[in-house]
Amino acid sequence: MFDAFNALGLSEHDGQIYAALVAAPQSTAADLAARCGLTSQQGGKSLSRLAQQGMATRAPVDRDRYLAVAPDVAIGTLIGHREAELRTARAEMHRLMDAFREASRFTDPASSVEVLTGGEAIAQRIEYLQDTSAQQVRGFDCPPYVQDVQDAASYLTRLRRRLKDGVRFRTVYDREAVAWPGRLENEILVGAQDGEEARVRTTLPMKMIISDDRMAIIPISIGDSVLDAAYVIHPSALLQALDGLFEAEWDRAVPLQVAVGAEPGLGEPDADHRKLLGLLAAGLTDESIARSLGWSARTTQRRLQALMRELGATTRFQAGMSARERGWL
């Protein structure tokens, strides 16, 4: 028992006094010292430390007597502090490893790729990546997942905190992720309302998460099993290729609100929009479209902008992809 107290930062004497106080409430320092085979001075010092740590309190009537704070509160608080210290230490370890790899990558190419095994290790590294990103976090989201049931509340809490820090989050979800039971309502739409930029593709080439331009995590194998092994990609040509892959898929993806039918005005296109879509799909320029339809350049621009707003697109390519997703082409 006392080894467990030592692991939480309590001295052996403090652990003895606390355990004795739990068994004998309303005891004095002298009583507890006698029960533990300590001097009165040792018992008094231990009680003072326990009181400072919130593990013991004076009795309300006789101030020379003490009561133990409930173990689930007292020891639970110590465990929480130690877990926070371990998380900080783990984050510092990862930071130093990043610095180590950056310093050695020109002499040791193997340091550009790291292998993680086990769902817990992968989840911890993803949390570290999200917590330490300076500019943006980008990702492809599709099954399988690290855990059978994702901790949506924890993710959303981290997302909100990092968005407040000014970090941009961009995620492309595939159709299976959107259709995963409960994910759309409880996580994806909530995250989008908080500020995550979300788009949808019918299929994605892999799962992936990228932090700034310094790190990416991708699965080692692609399949239907729970993710339990992954590559961590550090600055290299491979990381640059993954960066380009994300941006290409992002450009092809449909905005989330359009994909799930939550955007207003998503009925069938009118005749003018159908004509525009056909001419855009044929690759005509604005000038050619205006001539073909007998419109002025200004009218053509106005109607093109209205069509792209309705499709939730910022480029012609996105407009075409969105129109295909909705069966307009």
Phi, psi and omega in degrees: 000316185288335174296323178295319177297319179299321180295337180265005176095007177269141175287166180299318181296317180297320178296320178296313182296319180295315180298322179292323180290326175298319182282335184225076179296160181068027179269156173270171178298321180294318178301314184292320179299318180296320180295331185259000180073031180247167175282162179299324179295316178298317179296318180296318179294320179296317179298321179297317179294319179297321179294320178296327181273001179077024181256347179215154179215154179287147177293145185293331184264300180262106187287352177274352180253157188233157174235145176276138170289142184311134183304324181294333176277308185296308183284326177300322178296317178299319179297318179299317178298317181293321178297320178297319178297320180293321177297319178296318179295320179295319178296321178294322176301313180296321179297316179294324177295323176299314179296321179298314181293321179298321180288332186255355189293336181280337179258341181225090182303333182297339181287351180284342181231133181234148179250129174249138176233141179097134182300322182294317179296320180293315180299319179296319181291324177296317177298318178299316180300313181294320184288335186250002178293139182263329187239308183204154173239127180238148182202155167256127182244115177203154176296159001280168182247162180300322178236154179299321178238117182285148177275084185297319183299316180296317180296315182294324176298314178295319180301311181299318181296316182288327175297321177296331178285354180093010179277132181271134177245124176232125182228135171255120179259141172269170187300325180294323179296318180294325182275352181301129188309121175084346186290319184299307184287320189270344184225304189294309180293325178296316178298320179295321177295327179285340178134356176292137176271118188235138175225168186229138172236152178300314177220156176235152183289335183188172167279149180193147170220135183235134176253115180048231174238033187241342185197143172222152176235126179226154180289152176285321179234156179246125181184196184263358183278162178297137183294121180224009176207139185210155171266139168253119184258122179260173185312122185186176176297326178297318178296321177296322178294320178294324175301313179295323179297316180300312184296325178294316179291324178299316179296328182276343187283158180260136177307142185306312184299326177288316185296325183264005176074026181263358181273138179291155176072039183258032178282192178293145180292150176282179186299317181298319180294322177298317178298315180300314181300318179297319181287324176297316180297331179280353176088017181287149176281170178302318181296318180293322178297316180300316180294318184296321185262356180072028180260160172283163179300322181293317179297319179299314180298317181297318182286326175297315180296320178296319179296315182292325175296318181295326179275351182068032184248151176248348177228163179296323180298314178299321179299317179296317179296316180297319180297321178294318179302326184266004176076023180273346180237000000 
